[in-house]
Short mmCIF file of C-alpha atoms in Angstrom, two decimals:
data_model
loop_
_atom_site.label_atom_id
_atom_site.label_comp_id
_atom_site.label_asym_id
_atom_site.label_seq_id
_atom_site.Cartn_x
_atom_site.Cartn_y
_atom_site.Cartn_z
CA TYR A 1 10.87 5.53 -7.78
CA GLN A 2 14.17 3.75 -8.27
CA CYS A 3 14.58 0.45 -10.10
CA GLY A 4 15.84 -2.76 -8.56
CA CYS A 5 15.25 -4.40 -5.19
CA HIS A 6 13.87 -2.08 -2.53
CA LEU A 7 13.69 -1.91 1.22
CA ARG A 8 10.10 -1.87 2.42
CA LEU A 9 9.06 -0.53 5.80
CA TRP A 10 5.54 -1.47 6.81
CA VAL A 11 3.72 0.82 9.18
CA ARG A 12 0.80 -0.85 10.92
CA LEU A 13 -1.54 1.61 12.57
CA GLY A 14 -3.12 -0.22 15.47
CA ILE A 15 -3.51 -3.77 16.77
CA HIS A 16 -6.81 -5.65 16.99
CA THR A 17 -7.85 -6.58 20.51
CA HIS A 18 -11.03 -8.51 19.70
CA ASP A 19 -9.71 -11.49 17.76
CA THR A 20 -7.42 -14.50 18.11
CA TYR A 21 -4.76 -12.94 15.91
CA SER A 22 -3.95 -10.19 18.42
CA SER A 23 -2.62 -12.74 20.92
CA TYR A 24 -0.32 -14.16 18.24
CA LEU A 25 0.96 -10.69 17.34
CA LEU A 26 1.55 -9.61 20.91
CA ASN A 27 3.38 -12.88 21.56
CA ILE A 28 5.60 -12.28 18.52
CA LEU A 29 6.37 -8.72 19.59
CA SER A 30 7.34 -9.83 23.09
CA HIS A 31 9.47 -12.79 21.98
CA SER A 32 10.92 -11.55 18.68
CA ARG A 33 14.66 -11.80 18.13
CA SER A 34 16.42 -8.47 18.58
CA ARG A 35 18.75 -6.90 16.01
CA ALA A 36 21.53 -4.52 16.96
CA ASP A 37 22.29 -3.47 13.37
CA VAL A 38 19.02 -1.64 12.65
CA GLN A 39 16.49 0.65 14.32
CA THR A 40 13.87 -1.42 16.14
CA ASN A 41 11.75 1.34 17.72
CA THR A 42 10.38 4.66 16.52
CA SER A 43 10.73 7.91 18.43
CA TRP A 44 7.22 7.32 19.82
CA ASN A 45 8.20 3.80 20.96
CA ALA A 46 6.42 1.80 18.25
CA PRO A 47 8.24 -1.48 17.46
CA ILE A 48 9.93 -1.92 14.06
CA ILE A 49 9.79 -5.57 12.98
CA TRP A 50 12.40 -6.65 10.41
CA ASP A 51 12.84 -9.86 8.45
CA GLY A 52 14.30 -12.54 10.65
CA MET A 53 12.55 -11.24 13.76
CA PHE A 54 9.32 -13.23 13.40
CA ASP A 55 7.95 -16.63 12.39
CA PRO A 56 5.66 -16.23 9.34
CA ASP A 57 3.93 -19.54 10.13
CA VAL A 58 2.66 -18.06 13.38
CA PHE A 59 1.05 -15.15 11.53
CA ASP A 60 -0.49 -17.52 8.99
CA GLN A 61 -1.90 -19.76 11.70
CA GLY A 62 -3.51 -16.83 13.48
CA HIS A 63 -5.12 -15.41 10.36
CA LYS A 64 -6.39 -18.80 9.23
CA GLN A 65 -8.02 -19.30 12.62
CA ASP A 66 -9.56 -15.83 12.33
CA GLN A 67 -10.73 -16.71 8.78
CA SER A 68 -9.11 -13.55 7.41
CA THR A 69 -9.85 -12.70 3.78
CA VAL A 70 -8.00 -10.20 1.60
CA ALA A 71 -8.84 -7.97 -1.37
CA LEU A 72 -6.10 -6.64 -3.66
CA THR A 73 -6.82 -3.63 -5.86
CA VAL A 74 -4.71 -2.56 -8.82
CA PHE A 75 -5.23 -0.05 -11.64
CA ALA A 76 -4.02 -0.91 -15.17
CA VAL A 77 -5.02 1.89 -17.50
CA GLY A 78 -3.67 2.73 -20.95
CA ARG A 79 -0.14 1.52 -21.62
CA TYR A 80 0.22 0.27 -18.07
CA LEU A 81 -2.11 -2.63 -18.85
CA ASP A 82 0.07 -4.08 -21.62
CA ALA A 83 3.37 -3.26 -19.97
CA TYR A 84 2.78 -4.46 -16.42
CA LEU A 85 -0.49 -6.17 -15.56
CA GLY A 86 0.35 -9.72 -16.65
CA THR A 87 3.62 -9.78 -14.74
CA PHE A 88 2.06 -8.14 -11.69
CA LEU A 89 -0.81 -10.63 -11.52
CA ASN A 90 1.39 -13.67 -12.06
CA SER A 91 3.82 -12.65 -9.34
CA SER A 92 1.02 -11.71 -6.94
CA GLU A 93 -0.63 -15.10 -7.41
CA GLN A 94 2.72 -16.69 -6.61
CA TYR A 95 3.63 -14.60 -3.54
CA PHE A 96 0.71 -12.51 -2.23
CA MET A 97 -1.07 -13.87 0.87
CA VAL A 98 -0.57 -17.50 -0.20
CA GLY A 99 -2.90 -19.79 1.73
CA LEU A 100 -5.51 -17.10 2.43
CA PRO A 101 -8.68 -16.34 0.42
CA VAL A 102 -7.87 -13.45 -1.95
CA THR A 103 -9.94 -11.49 -4.47
CA PHE A 104 -8.02 -9.49 -7.09
CA TYR A 105 -9.81 -6.32 -8.26
CA VAL A 106 -8.41 -5.05 -11.56
CA PHE A 107 -9.54 -1.58 -12.65
CA THR A 108 -8.92 -0.89 -16.33
CA ASP A 109 -10.24 1.00 -19.32
CA VAL A 110 -10.03 -2.11 -21.55
CA PRO A 111 -11.46 -5.10 -19.59
CA GLU A 112 -11.20 -7.49 -22.53
CA LYS A 113 -7.39 -7.18 -22.49
CA VAL A 114 -7.01 -8.42 -18.92
CA PRO A 115 -5.13 -11.75 -19.18
CA ASN A 116 -6.81 -14.96 -18.09
CA MET A 117 -5.21 -16.46 -15.03
CA LYS A 118 -5.26 -19.87 -13.42
CA LEU A 119 -5.86 -19.15 -9.75
CA ALA A 120 -5.47 -21.34 -6.70
CA PRO A 121 -8.58 -22.42 -4.75
CA GLN A 122 -10.28 -19.62 -2.78
CA ARG A 123 -8.71 -16.98 -5.05
CA SER A 124 -10.68 -15.05 -7.66
CA LEU A 125 -10.37 -12.08 -10.01
CA LYS A 126 -12.86 -9.30 -10.72
CA VAL A 127 -12.41 -6.81 -13.58
CA ILE A 128 -14.00 -3.38 -13.29
CA LYS A 129 -14.06 -0.81 -16.09
CA VAL A 130 -12.92 2.72 -15.24
CA GLU A 131 -12.51 5.95 -17.16
CA ARG A 132 -9.15 6.71 -18.72
CA HIS A 133 -7.94 10.17 -17.78
CA SER A 134 -5.58 12.06 -20.07
CA ARG A 135 -2.87 12.38 -17.38
CA TRP A 136 -1.48 9.60 -15.21
CA GLN A 137 -1.54 12.08 -12.32
CA ASP A 138 -5.35 12.22 -12.54
CA ILE A 139 -5.61 8.42 -12.74
CA SER A 140 -3.47 8.20 -9.63
CA MET A 141 -5.45 10.79 -7.67
CA MET A 142 -8.94 9.70 -8.70
CA ARG A 143 -8.28 6.08 -7.77
CA MET A 144 -8.98 7.07 -4.17
CA LYS A 145 -12.67 7.59 -4.91
CA THR A 146 -12.84 4.37 -6.94
CA ILE A 147 -11.25 2.38 -4.12
CA SER A 148 -13.69 3.85 -1.59
CA ASP A 149 -16.66 3.13 -3.85
CA VAL A 150 -15.76 -0.52 -4.46
CA ILE A 151 -15.10 -1.08 -0.76
CA GLU A 152 -18.59 0.23 0.00
CA SER A 153 -20.35 -1.68 -2.78
CA ASP A 154 -18.45 -4.97 -2.75
CA ILE A 155 -15.27 -5.52 -0.73
CA ARG A 156 -16.70 -4.89 2.73
CA HIS A 157 -19.18 -7.74 2.22
CA HIS A 158 -16.45 -10.28 1.44
CA SER A 159 -13.01 -9.22 2.72
CA THR A 160 -11.46 -8.41 6.07
CA TYR A 161 -8.45 -6.59 4.66
CA VAL A 162 -7.65 -4.54 1.55
CA PHE A 163 -4.29 -3.86 -0.10
CA CYS A 164 -3.91 -1.27 -2.88
CA PHE A 165 -0.96 -1.58 -5.27
CA ASP A 166 0.56 0.26 -8.20
CA VAL A 167 0.70 -2.09 -11.17
CA ASP A 168 4.30 -1.31 -12.16
CA GLN A 169 5.77 -3.61 -9.52
CA VAL A 170 6.76 -7.26 -9.30
CA PHE A 171 6.60 -9.49 -6.21
CA THR A 172 9.92 -11.24 -5.67
CA GLY A 173 9.17 -13.04 -2.41
CA ARG A 174 6.59 -13.77 0.24
CA PHE A 175 4.09 -10.97 0.89
CA GLY A 176 2.19 -12.71 3.64
CA SER A 177 -0.15 -12.30 6.56
CA GLU A 178 2.55 -10.63 8.68
CA ALA A 179 1.78 -7.48 6.65
CA LEU A 180 -1.88 -7.47 7.69
CA GLY A 181 -2.93 -4.92 10.27
CA GLU A 182 -5.54 -2.29 10.97
CA SER A 183 -3.78 0.18 8.69
CA VAL A 184 -0.56 -0.42 6.75
CA ALA A 185 1.75 1.94 4.91
CA LEU A 186 5.08 1.70 3.09
CA LEU A 187 8.26 3.69 3.59
CA HIS A 188 9.62 5.05 0.32
CA ALA A 189 12.92 3.24 -0.30
CA HIS A 190 14.57 6.28 -1.92
CA PHE A 191 14.22 8.32 1.27
CA TYR A 192 15.04 5.58 3.77
CA ASN A 193 18.54 6.83 4.65
CA LEU A 194 18.03 10.50 3.83
CA PRO A 195 17.62 13.30 6.41
CA LYS A 196 14.09 14.61 6.93
CA HIS A 197 14.80 17.93 5.20
CA ARG A 198 15.22 15.95 1.96
CA PHE A 199 11.74 14.40 2.19
CA THR A 200 9.59 15.73 -0.65
CA TYR A 201 6.49 16.67 1.32
CA ASP A 202 4.20 19.22 -0.29
CA ARG A 203 5.50 22.61 0.87
CA ASN A 204 2.72 24.71 -0.64
CA PRO A 205 0.59 26.19 2.18
CA LYS A 206 -2.34 26.46 -0.26
CA SER A 207 -2.54 22.66 -0.60
CA LYS A 208 -4.42 20.41 1.81
CA ALA A 209 -1.36 18.13 1.59
CA TYR A 210 0.94 20.83 3.00
CA MET A 211 3.46 19.59 5.57
CA GLU A 212 6.32 21.38 7.27
CA THR A 213 7.79 18.14 8.58
CA GLY A 214 6.95 14.52 9.34
CA ASP A 215 8.34 11.28 10.74
CA PHE A 216 8.77 9.24 7.56
CA TYR A 217 8.14 9.61 3.83
CA TYR A 218 5.60 7.04 2.64
CA HIS A 219 5.21 5.53 -0.82
CA ALA A 220 1.70 5.46 -2.33
CA ALA A 221 2.64 2.37 -4.37
CA VAL A 222 1.33 0.18 -1.53
CA PHE A 223 -1.09 0.82 1.30
CA GLY A 224 -3.68 -1.29 3.04
CA GLY A 225 -5.38 -2.45 6.20
CA THR A 226 -8.87 -3.39 7.29
CA TRP A 227 -11.54 -2.33 4.82
CA GLN A 228 -12.79 0.24 7.33
CA SER A 229 -9.36 1.86 7.68
CA VAL A 230 -8.57 1.83 3.97
CA LYS A 231 -11.94 3.39 3.17
CA ALA A 232 -11.32 6.12 5.76
CA MET A 233 -7.86 6.74 4.29
CA ALA A 234 -9.15 6.85 0.71
CA ASP A 235 -12.07 9.12 1.65
CA ALA A 236 -9.81 11.58 3.46
CA CYS A 237 -7.29 11.71 0.59
CA TYR A 238 -10.03 12.12 -2.00
CA GLN A 239 -11.66 14.94 -0.05
CA SER A 240 -8.33 16.76 0.20
CA ILE A 241 -7.63 16.23 -3.51
CA MET A 242 -11.01 17.67 -4.47
CA GLU A 243 -10.58 20.68 -2.19
CA ASP A 244 -7.24 21.35 -3.89
CA LYS A 245 -8.87 21.06 -7.31
CA GLN A 246 -11.52 23.59 -6.31
CA ASN A 247 -8.72 25.97 -5.36
CA ASN A 248 -6.72 25.27 -8.55
CA VAL A 249 -3.97 23.60 -6.55
CA GLU A 250 -2.23 20.29 -7.25
CA ALA A 251 -0.08 18.65 -4.61
CA LEU A 252 3.56 18.05 -5.49
CA TRP A 253 3.30 14.25 -5.66
CA HIS A 254 -0.45 14.05 -6.11
CA ASP A 255 -2.16 11.31 -4.09
CA GLU A 256 1.16 10.39 -2.46
CA SER A 257 1.41 13.86 -0.93
CA HIS A 258 -2.11 13.56 0.46
CA LEU A 259 -1.38 10.06 1.75
CA ASN A 260 1.69 11.35 3.59
CA LYS A 261 -0.38 14.10 5.19
CA TYR A 262 -3.00 11.57 6.31
CA LEU A 263 -0.39 9.24 7.81
CA TRP A 264 1.35 12.13 9.56
CA LEU A 265 -1.93 12.82 11.36
CA HIS A 266 -2.29 9.18 12.47
CA ASN A 267 0.70 7.91 14.46
CA PRO A 268 1.84 4.35 13.65
CA LYS A 269 1.68 1.73 16.40
CA ASP A 270 4.15 -0.74 14.88
CA ILE A 271 6.36 -1.04 11.80
CA ARG A 272 7.36 -3.89 9.50
CA VAL A 273 10.45 -3.91 7.26
CA THR A 274 11.15 -6.37 4.43
CA ARG A 275 12.44 -6.74 0.86
CA LEU A 276 9.49 -7.71 -1.29
CA ILE A 277 8.98 -5.88 -4.55
CA TRP A 278 10.94 -4.38 -7.40
CA ALA A 279 10.01 -1.99 -10.21
CA PRO A 280 10.88 -2.87 -13.83
CA LYS A 281 13.63 -0.81 -15.47
CA HIS A 282 11.31 0.85 -18.02
CA TYR A 283 9.14 2.33 -15.27
CA ASP A 284 10.41 5.89 -15.79
CA THR A 285 9.84 5.72 -19.56
CA LEU A 286 6.11 5.12 -19.16
CA ARG A 287 5.82 7.55 -16.25
CA ILE A 288 6.90 10.55 -18.36
CA SER A 289 3.71 10.74 -20.45
#
């Protein structure tokens, strides 16, 4: 994961047809401003929506009328808590889904070290203690079960949507309701302009994450959607991870490899592109351990 400002491509898997918001979205898609300098449709004819092609106020109005609520999950375990959590939470409070009810779920091995935050009305923070694994790879993979469990026990009773983030990121601008959809994924910035044969899918046929090819390469640093869709995604990835463990196999990029396999099996219906987040320069130093 490269440092600096990154291009983000949002893949939204499906459009609601039962709520007010769908009419707003369909109106935006039919009246959005075109751009000749970038790709605006996928090979399977899904629209790609870039910055400057939509009115964020229209999205906000639709979601407020639908009374949409959002949960954000983030894991801050070991050194990641001290190095990143405070900055991540402060920037997310400033830019993430401003104007909508949001609950932040922080999973950590040291709850007492989570910084106190002054939150806006209708925004709250919950801290949940989790086990600290010896390898960051295991923390990353096992989060899928934790996310599924908390959706079942808590989130589904309170939130319409869920977004799951890596903690070693900083919001640098609006991350608003235009990103909400049935299921949402993120194109990995490093691979955006690379040919498909350079995508680092898992090439081991023994792994459940094995892929010969795909459409895009997705970044596990951000994914989300309705709680139902995120739970289904997390359950499928966790099941594949555990099957690999039983066979003494570990996917090349761990949960990211399994996430890419899942998204390859579920074709996107529309795509969103924006510049939103950057990773601090000392990211790679902590990642080595």
